[in-house]
Amino acid sequence: MEIRLILFELLFVLYINCGLCESTLYSAKLVHRFSDEAKAHHSARVSRNGAEIADRVGAADAWPKRRSLDYYRRLLSSDMQRQKLKLNPQFQFLYPSRGSVTLPLGDDFGWLHYMWIDMGTPKVSFLVALDAGSDLLWVPCNCVQCAPLSSSHYSSLDKDLSEYNPSDSSTSKSLSCSHPLCEFGLNCEDPKQQCPYTVNYASDDTSTSGVLVEDVLHLVSGRTNASNMSVRAPVFIGCGSKQTGGYLNGVAPDGLMGLGRGEISVPSRLAKAGLIPNSFSLCFTEDDSGRLFFGDQGIAGEQTTSFLSSDRKNLTYIVGVDSCCIGSSCLEHTNFEALVDSGTSFTFLPGQVYDRVAKEFNGQVNALKSDFEGYPWQYCYKSSSDGVPKIPSVTLKFATNNSFVVHDPVFVIYGTQGAAGFCLAVQPTDEAIATIGRKYYFVCSSWTHICYSAHLRVYFHALVPQNLEIPVMHEFSKNK
């Protein structure tokens, strides 16, 4: 419990050792703000300074009686004022100093979305993948086993990627094994040694490992009265010296920014520091371009549904779907839990739910079912001379009587003569939890909720797992 204290003397203990000098001890006396001694001190100040002080801090006869209703009311009022000071974010929203634009880099980079960020002092640029399904921001660092960083390995790059070196940054600090966020601290021989980390991902044998450091992430304020203000935010970084699996074969060669709900993620650190509200938005348009804004809270009138609580240490964005509808036909026994994940391109449904959804979709679509060589999707169709026919919508219904409508649940296959066919952008999974990938939503995130509308914009309000909302998309600003 926090106790308010008045300091009559300087509040510190200082030992001075200067060769031949004698050690000197300074002490301080701490007094409760509503004690008799504080009241006497207050009365003396009023006597010396007159009515001005009495008007500003109150008269002595108005001093609250200990343990009275007024006594507790004043303490609570003071607490509330302090909470406002702590919780009021400095900025409406922030975005990386290199811009808020996300980049779809295609097959070279595993079909994920990326963005340029600047870290350290002096600043160094990194092209990181964006992943709402994990927490850690990591980059290649003091490499033992990393992906190639030369642009010659990637057809979509015109410059080399970077490797982080903590010793080159004047703002870099190591995290010790005794730090509260050091997950593997108990395995350390010495609590003072640098904190190791290992993160294993869902893809086969894909991981990153190294040590944790703290450094600054360079951001820009989006607040109207703080236009273009630069912000250097301290964040935790995985100094990834060893990567495996997909991270050696084109996926996230220059690192990955986890946007999850764990304490170590960038959104969590920014919110805990009081820089932004507990939210962020990651939005993708139909042409696959996107934007990332930390602190974006969406727009008024959004529908919401709750995130489900999780006992797992790495909290994720999981929602409960009550049922699925194809067009106007709502299907029984199609309830499931789903992870909303920007790092997954397509949507995966548990086997039995997938069968019901796919068969109903197949019965409603007016096109000839077909196979396309090299495509693993089971429900693909040939386009007619008129192009792609009218596609039935897919609707996810939540317990809050809100609905998430996917108006175009397919992807088109193009040949030399234009659209050759299309496939239902859903796959079955053996997992108990489904995954809603980017094809089914343009993510905007805000952390107690996901926000949704006809345009499928998702916000993750996720520091405290409460509500999920998905609103209509904002227009993207051209100058950010």
Short mmCIF file of C-alpha atoms in Angstrom, two decimals:
data_model
loop_
_atom_site.label_atom_id
_atom_site.label_comp_id
_atom_site.label_asym_id
_atom_site.label_seq_id
_atom_site.Cartn_x
_atom_site.Cartn_y
_atom_site.Cartn_z
CA MET A 1 0.00 0.00 0.00
CA GLU A 2 1.30 3.41 -0.93
CA ILE A 3 1.65 5.83 2.05
CA ARG A 4 1.77 9.57 1.47
CA LEU A 5 4.59 11.19 3.39
CA ILE A 6 5.75 14.74 4.12
CA LEU A 7 9.51 15.14 4.23
CA PHE A 8 10.69 17.62 6.86
CA GLU A 9 14.30 16.98 5.95
CA LEU A 10 16.09 15.72 2.84
CA LEU A 11 14.94 12.13 2.03
CA PHE A 12 18.11 10.17 1.50
CA VAL A 13 20.94 8.47 3.28
CA LEU A 14 24.32 9.43 1.92
CA TYR A 15 27.70 8.09 2.89
CA ILE A 16 30.66 10.19 1.82
CA ASN A 17 34.00 8.48 1.59
CA CYS A 18 36.73 10.67 0.21
CA GLY A 19 40.08 9.37 1.28
CA LEU A 20 40.94 11.27 4.49
CA CYS A 21 37.36 12.58 4.90
CA GLU A 22 35.25 11.14 7.70
CA SER A 23 32.05 9.29 6.79
CA THR A 24 28.95 11.44 7.24
CA LEU A 25 25.42 10.13 7.67
CA TYR A 26 22.42 12.18 6.56
CA SER A 27 18.97 11.06 7.70
CA ALA A 28 15.38 12.02 7.03
CA LYS A 29 12.16 11.95 9.01
CA LEU A 30 8.99 10.66 7.34
CA VAL A 31 5.60 11.89 8.50
CA HIS A 32 2.11 10.81 7.35
CA ARG A 33 0.27 13.60 5.57
CA PHE A 34 -2.66 13.63 8.02
CA SER A 35 -0.73 13.04 11.27
CA ASP A 36 -0.79 15.46 14.23
CA GLU A 37 2.81 16.42 13.47
CA ALA A 38 1.92 17.28 9.86
CA LYS A 39 -1.05 19.30 11.11
CA ALA A 40 1.23 21.29 13.44
CA HIS A 41 3.65 21.92 10.57
CA HIS A 42 0.76 23.07 8.41
CA SER A 43 -0.47 25.49 11.12
CA ALA A 44 3.02 26.97 11.42
CA ARG A 45 3.15 27.59 7.66
CA VAL A 46 -0.23 29.35 7.78
CA SER A 47 0.97 31.51 10.66
CA ARG A 48 4.08 32.52 8.73
CA ASN A 49 2.51 33.02 5.28
CA GLY A 50 -1.05 34.05 6.07
CA ALA A 51 -4.27 33.56 4.14
CA GLU A 52 -2.60 32.67 0.83
CA ILE A 53 -1.36 29.35 2.18
CA ALA A 54 -4.65 28.66 3.97
CA ASP A 55 -6.60 29.18 0.76
CA ARG A 56 -4.30 26.91 -1.22
CA VAL A 57 -3.87 23.96 1.15
CA GLY A 58 -6.83 24.30 3.54
CA ALA A 59 -7.29 25.48 7.09
CA ALA A 60 -6.05 23.48 10.06
CA ASP A 61 -9.52 23.18 11.53
CA ALA A 62 -10.56 21.35 8.35
CA TRP A 63 -7.97 18.64 9.01
CA PRO A 64 -9.68 15.22 8.69
CA LYS A 65 -10.06 13.14 11.81
CA ARG A 66 -8.02 9.93 11.62
CA ARG A 67 -10.06 6.99 10.27
CA SER A 68 -13.11 9.16 9.63
CA LEU A 69 -15.15 9.04 6.44
CA ASP A 70 -13.55 12.33 5.30
CA TYR A 71 -10.10 10.93 6.06
CA TYR A 72 -10.59 7.97 3.72
CA ARG A 73 -12.40 10.11 1.14
CA ARG A 74 -9.39 12.44 0.86
CA LEU A 75 -6.96 9.56 0.57
CA LEU A 76 -9.10 7.98 -2.17
CA SER A 77 -9.36 11.31 -4.01
CA SER A 78 -5.59 11.62 -3.95
CA ASP A 79 -5.26 8.04 -5.25
CA MET A 80 -7.62 8.77 -8.12
CA GLN A 81 -5.65 11.84 -9.12
CA ARG A 82 -2.43 9.83 -9.11
CA GLN A 83 -4.02 7.12 -11.22
CA LYS A 84 -5.06 9.68 -13.81
CA LEU A 85 -1.50 10.92 -13.98
CA LYS A 86 -0.20 7.36 -14.38
CA LEU A 87 -2.76 6.10 -16.90
CA ASN A 88 -3.24 9.07 -19.20
CA PRO A 89 -1.19 8.15 -22.29
CA GLN A 90 1.23 10.70 -23.64
CA PHE A 91 0.29 10.08 -27.27
CA GLN A 92 -2.88 9.27 -29.16
CA PHE A 93 -0.95 6.81 -31.31
CA LEU A 94 2.57 6.08 -32.49
CA TYR A 95 4.05 4.45 -35.58
CA PRO A 96 7.59 3.46 -36.62
CA SER A 97 9.91 6.29 -37.67
CA ARG A 98 10.30 4.73 -41.11
CA GLY A 99 6.53 5.00 -41.65
CA SER A 100 3.39 3.05 -40.82
CA VAL A 101 3.25 1.14 -44.13
CA THR A 102 3.39 -2.66 -44.12
CA LEU A 103 4.86 -4.53 -47.07
CA PRO A 104 3.57 -7.78 -48.62
CA LEU A 105 6.76 -9.27 -50.07
CA GLY A 106 5.35 -12.45 -51.58
CA ASP A 107 6.89 -15.88 -51.86
CA ASP A 108 10.47 -14.70 -51.25
CA PHE A 109 9.50 -13.85 -47.67
CA GLY A 110 6.90 -16.50 -46.87
CA TRP A 111 3.85 -14.40 -47.77
CA LEU A 112 3.99 -12.48 -44.48
CA HIS A 113 3.62 -8.72 -44.03
CA TYR A 114 6.74 -6.73 -43.15
CA MET A 115 7.73 -3.21 -42.17
CA TRP A 116 10.92 -1.22 -41.70
CA ILE A 117 11.80 -0.20 -38.14
CA ASP A 118 14.75 1.70 -36.64
CA MET A 119 16.40 0.56 -33.40
CA GLY A 120 19.40 1.54 -31.28
CA THR A 121 21.75 4.54 -31.10
CA PRO A 122 22.86 5.30 -33.73
CA LYS A 123 19.72 3.91 -35.33
CA VAL A 124 19.90 0.81 -37.53
CA SER A 125 17.06 -0.27 -39.85
CA PHE A 126 15.51 -3.75 -39.86
CA LEU A 127 12.84 -5.31 -42.09
CA VAL A 128 10.75 -7.27 -39.58
CA ALA A 129 7.81 -9.59 -40.16
CA LEU A 130 4.61 -8.76 -38.23
CA ASP A 131 3.03 -11.51 -36.13
CA ALA A 132 0.02 -11.13 -33.81
CA GLY A 133 0.46 -14.76 -32.73
CA SER A 134 3.69 -14.28 -30.77
CA ASP A 135 5.23 -11.74 -28.38
CA LEU A 136 8.96 -11.23 -28.86
CA LEU A 137 10.63 -8.67 -31.14
CA TRP A 138 13.82 -10.36 -32.33
CA VAL A 139 16.43 -9.54 -34.97
CA PRO A 140 19.56 -11.33 -36.27
CA CYS A 141 22.36 -10.50 -33.84
CA ASN A 142 25.94 -11.72 -33.32
CA CYS A 143 25.00 -14.44 -35.78
CA VAL A 144 26.00 -18.05 -35.36
CA GLN A 145 23.22 -19.39 -37.61
CA CYS A 146 21.14 -16.75 -39.40
CA ALA A 147 19.50 -16.32 -42.80
CA PRO A 148 21.48 -14.59 -45.57
CA LEU A 149 21.28 -10.79 -45.24
CA SER A 150 22.60 -9.84 -48.68
CA SER A 151 20.00 -8.39 -51.06
CA SER A 152 21.32 -10.71 -53.77
CA HIS A 153 19.36 -13.54 -52.14
CA TYR A 154 16.00 -11.74 -52.43
CA SER A 155 14.46 -10.54 -55.67
CA SER A 156 12.28 -7.91 -53.97
CA LEU A 157 15.09 -6.12 -52.08
CA ASP A 158 17.32 -3.33 -53.36
CA LYS A 159 19.58 -3.13 -50.28
CA ASP A 160 21.17 -5.49 -47.78
CA LEU A 161 19.46 -6.39 -44.51
CA SER A 162 21.03 -5.54 -41.14
CA GLU A 163 22.52 -7.46 -38.24
CA TYR A 164 22.14 -6.02 -34.74
CA ASN A 165 25.17 -5.66 -32.49
CA PRO A 166 24.38 -4.55 -28.92
CA SER A 167 27.92 -3.26 -28.38
CA ASP A 168 27.46 -0.80 -31.27
CA SER A 169 24.44 0.87 -29.64
CA SER A 170 25.00 3.33 -26.78
CA THR A 171 21.43 2.75 -25.54
CA SER A 172 21.62 -1.05 -25.42
CA LYS A 173 21.34 -2.73 -22.02
CA SER A 174 21.55 -6.42 -21.25
CA LEU A 175 18.85 -8.21 -19.24
CA SER A 176 20.11 -10.38 -16.41
CA CYS A 177 18.73 -13.76 -15.45
CA SER A 178 17.20 -12.17 -12.35
CA HIS A 179 14.94 -9.91 -14.43
CA PRO A 180 11.21 -10.68 -13.89
CA LEU A 181 10.67 -11.21 -17.63
CA CYS A 182 13.56 -13.64 -18.03
CA GLU A 183 11.64 -16.85 -18.70
CA PHE A 184 14.68 -19.11 -18.48
CA GLY A 185 16.26 -17.30 -15.52
CA LEU A 186 15.94 -20.30 -13.21
CA ASN A 187 18.22 -22.27 -15.52
CA CYS A 188 21.06 -19.76 -15.19
CA GLU A 189 24.10 -20.66 -13.09
CA ASP A 190 24.50 -17.03 -12.04
CA PRO A 191 21.52 -14.62 -11.70
CA LYS A 192 23.76 -11.83 -12.98
CA GLN A 193 24.51 -13.49 -16.30
CA GLN A 194 22.68 -12.39 -19.45
CA CYS A 195 19.16 -13.74 -19.89
CA PRO A 196 18.90 -16.46 -22.57
CA TYR A 197 15.77 -17.00 -24.64
CA THR A 198 14.35 -19.58 -27.03
CA VAL A 199 11.07 -19.22 -28.93
CA ASN A 200 9.64 -22.17 -30.86
CA TYR A 201 7.01 -21.40 -33.51
CA ALA A 202 4.17 -23.47 -34.95
CA SER A 203 5.96 -24.10 -38.25
CA ASP A 204 8.04 -27.28 -38.33
CA ASP A 205 11.38 -26.89 -36.53
CA THR A 206 11.23 -23.08 -36.72
CA SER A 207 12.79 -21.23 -33.80
CA THR A 208 14.98 -18.36 -32.69
CA SER A 209 17.34 -18.28 -29.72
CA GLY A 210 19.90 -15.96 -28.20
CA VAL A 211 19.90 -13.43 -25.34
CA LEU A 212 17.54 -10.63 -24.34
CA VAL A 213 18.55 -6.98 -24.41
CA GLU A 214 16.81 -3.64 -23.98
CA ASP A 215 17.21 -0.85 -26.52
CA VAL A 216 15.20 1.99 -28.02
CA LEU A 217 12.66 1.68 -30.84
CA HIS A 218 12.35 4.89 -32.85
CA LEU A 219 8.73 6.01 -33.30
CA VAL A 220 6.78 9.05 -34.46
CA SER A 221 3.79 10.55 -32.67
CA GLY A 222 0.44 10.70 -34.43
CA ARG A 223 -1.13 13.05 -31.91
CA THR A 224 -2.67 16.13 -33.51
CA ASN A 225 -0.90 18.56 -31.16
CA ALA A 226 2.40 16.69 -31.34
CA SER A 227 2.79 16.31 -35.09
CA ASN A 228 5.92 14.48 -36.20
CA MET A 229 7.33 14.33 -32.67
CA SER A 230 10.08 11.72 -32.43
CA VAL A 231 9.81 9.18 -29.61
CA ARG A 232 12.53 6.81 -28.45
CA ALA A 233 10.74 4.01 -26.64
CA PRO A 234 12.65 1.38 -24.61
CA VAL A 235 11.65 -2.13 -25.68
CA PHE A 236 12.92 -5.65 -25.14
CA ILE A 237 14.71 -7.28 -28.07
CA GLY A 238 15.78 -10.82 -28.76
CA CYS A 239 19.39 -10.78 -29.91
CA GLY A 240 18.85 -13.78 -32.19
CA SER A 241 22.16 -15.50 -32.77
CA LYS A 242 20.66 -18.81 -33.93
CA GLN A 243 17.58 -19.38 -36.11
CA THR A 244 16.21 -22.67 -37.44
CA GLY A 245 13.63 -23.96 -39.94
CA GLY A 246 11.71 -21.39 -41.96
CA TYR A 247 13.81 -18.54 -40.55
CA LEU A 248 16.74 -19.85 -42.57
CA ASN A 249 14.69 -20.21 -45.77
CA GLY A 250 13.31 -16.76 -46.51
CA VAL A 251 10.77 -16.26 -43.72
CA ALA A 252 11.63 -13.23 -41.53
CA PRO A 253 15.35 -13.18 -42.44
CA ASP A 254 15.80 -9.80 -40.72
CA GLY A 255 13.67 -10.53 -37.65
CA LEU A 256 10.09 -10.56 -36.45
CA MET A 257 7.94 -8.25 -34.31
CA GLY A 258 5.55 -10.14 -32.07
CA LEU A 259 2.36 -8.15 -31.42
CA GLY A 260 0.87 -10.51 -28.87
CA ARG A 261 -0.49 -9.86 -25.39
CA GLY A 262 2.56 -10.96 -23.40
CA GLU A 263 4.41 -8.48 -21.20
CA ILE A 264 7.50 -8.57 -23.39
CA SER A 265 5.77 -7.50 -26.63
CA VAL A 266 6.25 -4.02 -28.10
CA PRO A 267 2.58 -2.96 -27.67
CA SER A 268 2.67 -4.09 -24.03
CA ARG A 269 5.87 -2.16 -23.30
CA LEU A 270 4.56 1.02 -24.95
CA ALA A 271 1.30 0.86 -23.00
CA LYS A 272 2.98 0.04 -19.70
CA ALA A 273 5.31 3.03 -20.16
CA GLY A 274 2.24 5.27 -20.51
CA LEU A 275 3.07 6.24 -24.09
CA ILE A 276 -0.14 4.94 -25.71
CA PRO A 277 -3.54 3.48 -24.82
CA ASN A 278 -3.67 -0.31 -24.49
CA SER A 279 -4.30 -0.90 -28.19
CA PHE A 280 -2.83 -1.06 -31.64
CA SER A 281 -4.14 -1.41 -35.18
CA LEU A 282 -2.73 -3.52 -37.99
CA CYS A 283 -4.84 -3.07 -41.11
CA PHE A 284 -4.69 -4.73 -44.51
CA THR A 285 -6.66 -3.56 -47.54
CA GLU A 286 -7.95 -5.67 -50.41
CA ASP A 287 -4.83 -4.91 -52.46
CA ASP A 288 -2.74 -6.35 -49.57
CA SER A 289 -1.20 -3.03 -48.49
CA GLY A 290 -1.43 -2.16 -44.81
CA ARG A 291 -0.70 0.15 -41.88
CA LEU A 292 0.40 -0.30 -38.26
CA PHE A 293 -0.51 2.22 -35.52
CA PHE A 294 0.29 1.68 -31.84
CA GLY A 295 -2.44 3.14 -29.62
CA ASP A 296 -5.14 3.28 -32.30
CA GLN A 297 -8.48 2.62 -30.58
CA GLY A 298 -10.70 2.37 -33.62
CA ILE A 299 -13.89 4.30 -34.24
CA ALA A 300 -17.22 4.74 -32.51
CA GLY A 301 -20.01 2.24 -33.12
CA GLU A 302 -17.82 -0.83 -33.42
CA GLN A 303 -19.31 -4.23 -32.68
CA THR A 304 -17.42 -6.21 -30.07
CA THR A 305 -17.01 -9.74 -28.79
CA SER A 306 -14.86 -11.01 -25.94
CA PHE A 307 -11.46 -12.58 -26.11
CA LEU A 308 -11.39 -15.90 -24.31
CA SER A 309 -9.26 -16.23 -21.22
CA SER A 310 -6.22 -18.42 -21.50
CA ASP A 311 -4.19 -20.30 -18.90
CA ARG A 312 -1.20 -20.31 -21.18
CA LYS A 313 1.75 -18.07 -20.36
CA ASN A 314 1.93 -16.61 -23.86
CA LEU A 315 -1.48 -15.03 -24.18
CA THR A 316 -2.94 -14.98 -27.67
CA TYR A 317 -5.96 -13.49 -29.41
CA ILE A 318 -8.55 -16.28 -29.13
CA VAL A 319 -12.27 -15.76 -29.77
CA GLY A 320 -15.29 -18.04 -29.52
CA VAL A 321 -17.43 -18.56 -32.63
CA ASP A 322 -20.96 -19.82 -31.91
CA SER A 323 -21.85 -20.81 -35.48
CA CYS A 324 -21.05 -20.33 -39.18
CA CYS A 325 -23.41 -19.25 -41.94
CA ILE A 326 -22.95 -19.64 -45.70
CA GLY A 327 -25.06 -17.02 -47.40
CA SER A 328 -28.34 -17.05 -45.46
CA SER A 329 -27.96 -20.67 -44.36
CA CYS A 330 -26.66 -21.04 -40.76
CA LEU A 331 -25.19 -24.42 -39.92
CA GLU A 332 -25.60 -26.47 -36.75
CA HIS A 333 -22.61 -27.82 -34.84
CA THR A 334 -20.18 -25.28 -36.30
CA ASN A 335 -19.02 -23.65 -33.06
CA PHE A 336 -15.29 -23.42 -32.38
CA GLU A 337 -12.54 -21.38 -30.75
CA ALA A 338 -10.18 -19.50 -33.08
CA LEU A 339 -6.83 -17.76 -32.91
CA VAL A 340 -6.79 -14.45 -34.82
CA ASP A 341 -3.30 -14.41 -36.35
CA SER A 342 -1.77 -11.89 -38.74
CA GLY A 343 1.12 -14.28 -39.32
CA THR A 344 -1.16 -16.81 -41.05
CA SER A 345 -2.37 -16.13 -44.58
CA PHE A 346 -5.42 -18.41 -44.72
CA THR A 347 -8.09 -19.68 -42.33
CA PHE A 348 -7.98 -23.17 -40.81
CA LEU A 349 -11.06 -24.82 -39.27
CA PRO A 350 -11.33 -28.01 -37.18
CA GLY A 351 -12.11 -30.99 -39.42
CA GLN A 352 -15.83 -31.48 -38.71
CA VAL A 353 -16.58 -27.74 -38.89
CA TYR A 354 -14.59 -27.48 -42.12
CA ASP A 355 -16.57 -30.32 -43.72
CA ARG A 356 -19.91 -28.69 -42.97
CA VAL A 357 -18.81 -25.22 -44.10
CA ALA A 358 -17.10 -26.41 -47.29
CA LYS A 359 -19.96 -28.69 -48.37
CA GLU A 360 -22.54 -25.95 -47.87
CA PHE A 361 -20.34 -23.49 -49.78
CA ASN A 362 -19.95 -26.03 -52.58
CA GLY A 363 -23.72 -26.45 -52.78
CA GLN A 364 -24.31 -22.72 -53.12
CA VAL A 365 -21.56 -21.64 -55.51
CA ASN A 366 -22.54 -21.71 -59.19
CA ALA A 367 -19.32 -23.03 -60.71
CA LEU A 368 -17.69 -26.30 -61.80
CA LYS A 369 -15.47 -27.87 -59.12
CA SER A 370 -11.95 -28.43 -60.42
CA ASP A 371 -8.37 -29.22 -59.42
CA PHE A 372 -5.41 -26.95 -60.13
CA GLU A 373 -1.97 -28.50 -60.26
CA GLY A 374 0.14 -27.56 -57.25
CA TYR A 375 -2.82 -26.19 -55.24
CA PRO A 376 -3.65 -28.14 -52.06
CA TRP A 377 -7.11 -26.61 -51.55
CA GLN A 378 -9.96 -29.09 -51.84
CA TYR A 379 -12.68 -26.72 -53.01
CA CYS A 380 -11.51 -24.97 -56.18
CA TYR A 381 -13.60 -23.99 -59.21
CA LYS A 382 -13.11 -23.00 -62.83
CA SER A 383 -14.07 -19.50 -63.89
CA SER A 384 -16.53 -19.10 -66.75
CA SER A 385 -16.15 -16.74 -69.70
CA ASP A 386 -17.94 -14.16 -67.54
CA GLY A 387 -15.23 -14.39 -64.88
CA VAL A 388 -15.72 -15.31 -61.22
CA PRO A 389 -19.42 -15.87 -60.36
CA LYS A 390 -21.24 -14.42 -57.38
CA ILE A 391 -19.69 -15.89 -54.22
CA PRO A 392 -21.76 -16.66 -51.10
CA SER A 393 -20.56 -14.88 -47.97
CA VAL A 394 -19.24 -16.65 -44.87
CA THR A 395 -20.51 -15.28 -41.55
CA LEU A 396 -19.04 -16.01 -38.12
CA LYS A 397 -21.56 -15.51 -35.32
CA PHE A 398 -20.40 -14.66 -31.81
CA ALA A 399 -22.06 -15.13 -28.42
CA THR A 400 -22.75 -11.39 -28.18
CA ASN A 401 -25.21 -11.60 -31.11
CA ASN A 402 -22.69 -9.85 -33.32
CA SER A 403 -21.65 -11.19 -36.70
CA PHE A 404 -18.41 -11.06 -38.65
CA VAL A 405 -19.25 -11.23 -42.38
CA VAL A 406 -16.61 -12.32 -44.90
CA HIS A 407 -18.02 -11.11 -48.21
CA ASP A 408 -15.32 -12.60 -50.42
CA PRO A 409 -14.04 -15.83 -48.79
CA VAL A 410 -12.04 -16.98 -51.84
CA PHE A 411 -8.80 -16.23 -53.62
CA VAL A 412 -8.57 -16.02 -57.40
CA ILE A 413 -6.14 -18.07 -59.51
CA TYR A 414 -4.81 -16.16 -62.50
CA GLY A 415 -3.49 -17.63 -65.74
CA THR A 416 -2.17 -16.07 -68.93
CA GLN A 417 -5.71 -15.21 -70.03
CA GLY A 418 -6.81 -13.68 -66.72
CA ALA A 419 -8.85 -15.34 -63.95
CA ALA A 420 -8.64 -19.11 -64.46
CA GLY A 421 -10.47 -20.11 -61.30
CA PHE A 422 -10.86 -19.57 -57.56
CA CYS A 423 -10.63 -21.54 -54.31
CA LEU A 424 -12.32 -21.34 -50.95
CA ALA A 425 -9.62 -19.79 -48.74
CA VAL A 426 -10.15 -22.30 -45.93
CA GLN A 427 -8.20 -25.43 -44.99
CA PRO A 428 -8.94 -28.17 -42.45
CA THR A 429 -6.75 -28.61 -39.38
CA ASP A 430 -6.29 -31.42 -36.88
CA GLU A 431 -5.89 -28.84 -34.12
CA ALA A 432 -8.75 -28.21 -31.67
CA ILE A 433 -8.40 -24.43 -32.12
CA ALA A 434 -9.06 -22.82 -35.50
CA THR A 435 -6.96 -20.02 -36.99
CA ILE A 436 -8.46 -16.97 -38.66
CA GLY A 437 -5.80 -15.75 -41.06
CA ARG A 438 -5.33 -12.53 -43.00
CA LYS A 439 -7.44 -13.66 -45.95
CA TYR A 440 -10.49 -13.49 -43.70
CA TYR A 441 -9.84 -10.13 -42.13
CA PHE A 442 -7.92 -6.92 -42.54
CA VAL A 443 -6.43 -6.82 -39.11
CA CYS A 444 -6.48 -3.78 -37.02
CA SER A 445 -5.66 -4.55 -33.50
CA SER A 446 -6.62 -3.32 -30.11
CA TRP A 447 -6.22 -5.48 -27.14
CA THR A 448 -9.28 -6.11 -25.17
CA HIS A 449 -11.29 -6.48 -28.33
CA ILE A 450 -11.29 -7.29 -32.01
CA CYS A 451 -13.34 -4.89 -34.06
CA TYR A 452 -15.24 -5.89 -37.15
CA SER A 453 -17.53 -4.67 -39.91
CA ALA A 454 -18.29 -5.28 -43.56
CA HIS A 455 -14.72 -4.26 -44.38
CA LEU A 456 -13.28 -6.71 -41.87
CA ARG A 457 -10.97 -4.36 -40.04
CA VAL A 458 -9.72 -5.93 -36.83
CA TYR A 459 -8.46 -4.12 -33.73
CA PHE A 460 -6.75 -5.93 -30.89
CA HIS A 461 -7.43 -4.35 -27.49
CA ALA A 462 -5.55 -7.08 -25.75
CA LEU A 463 -3.59 -6.12 -22.65
CA VAL A 464 -6.61 -7.08 -20.56
CA PRO A 465 -8.63 -9.86 -22.21
CA GLN A 466 -12.12 -8.42 -22.37
CA ASN A 467 -13.79 -7.35 -25.61
CA LEU A 468 -13.12 -7.82 -29.29
CA GLU A 469 -14.16 -5.37 -31.99
CA ILE A 470 -13.83 -5.08 -35.74
CA PRO A 471 -14.82 -1.69 -37.28
CA VAL A 472 -15.13 -0.06 -40.68
CA MET A 473 -11.75 0.87 -42.05
CA HIS A 474 -10.28 4.33 -41.62
CA GLU A 475 -9.01 6.03 -44.74
CA PHE A 476 -5.25 5.68 -44.85
CA SER A 477 -3.32 8.95 -44.61
CA LYS A 478 -1.05 9.44 -47.59
CA ASN A 479 1.73 11.13 -45.59
CA LYS A 480 2.34 8.39 -43.02
#
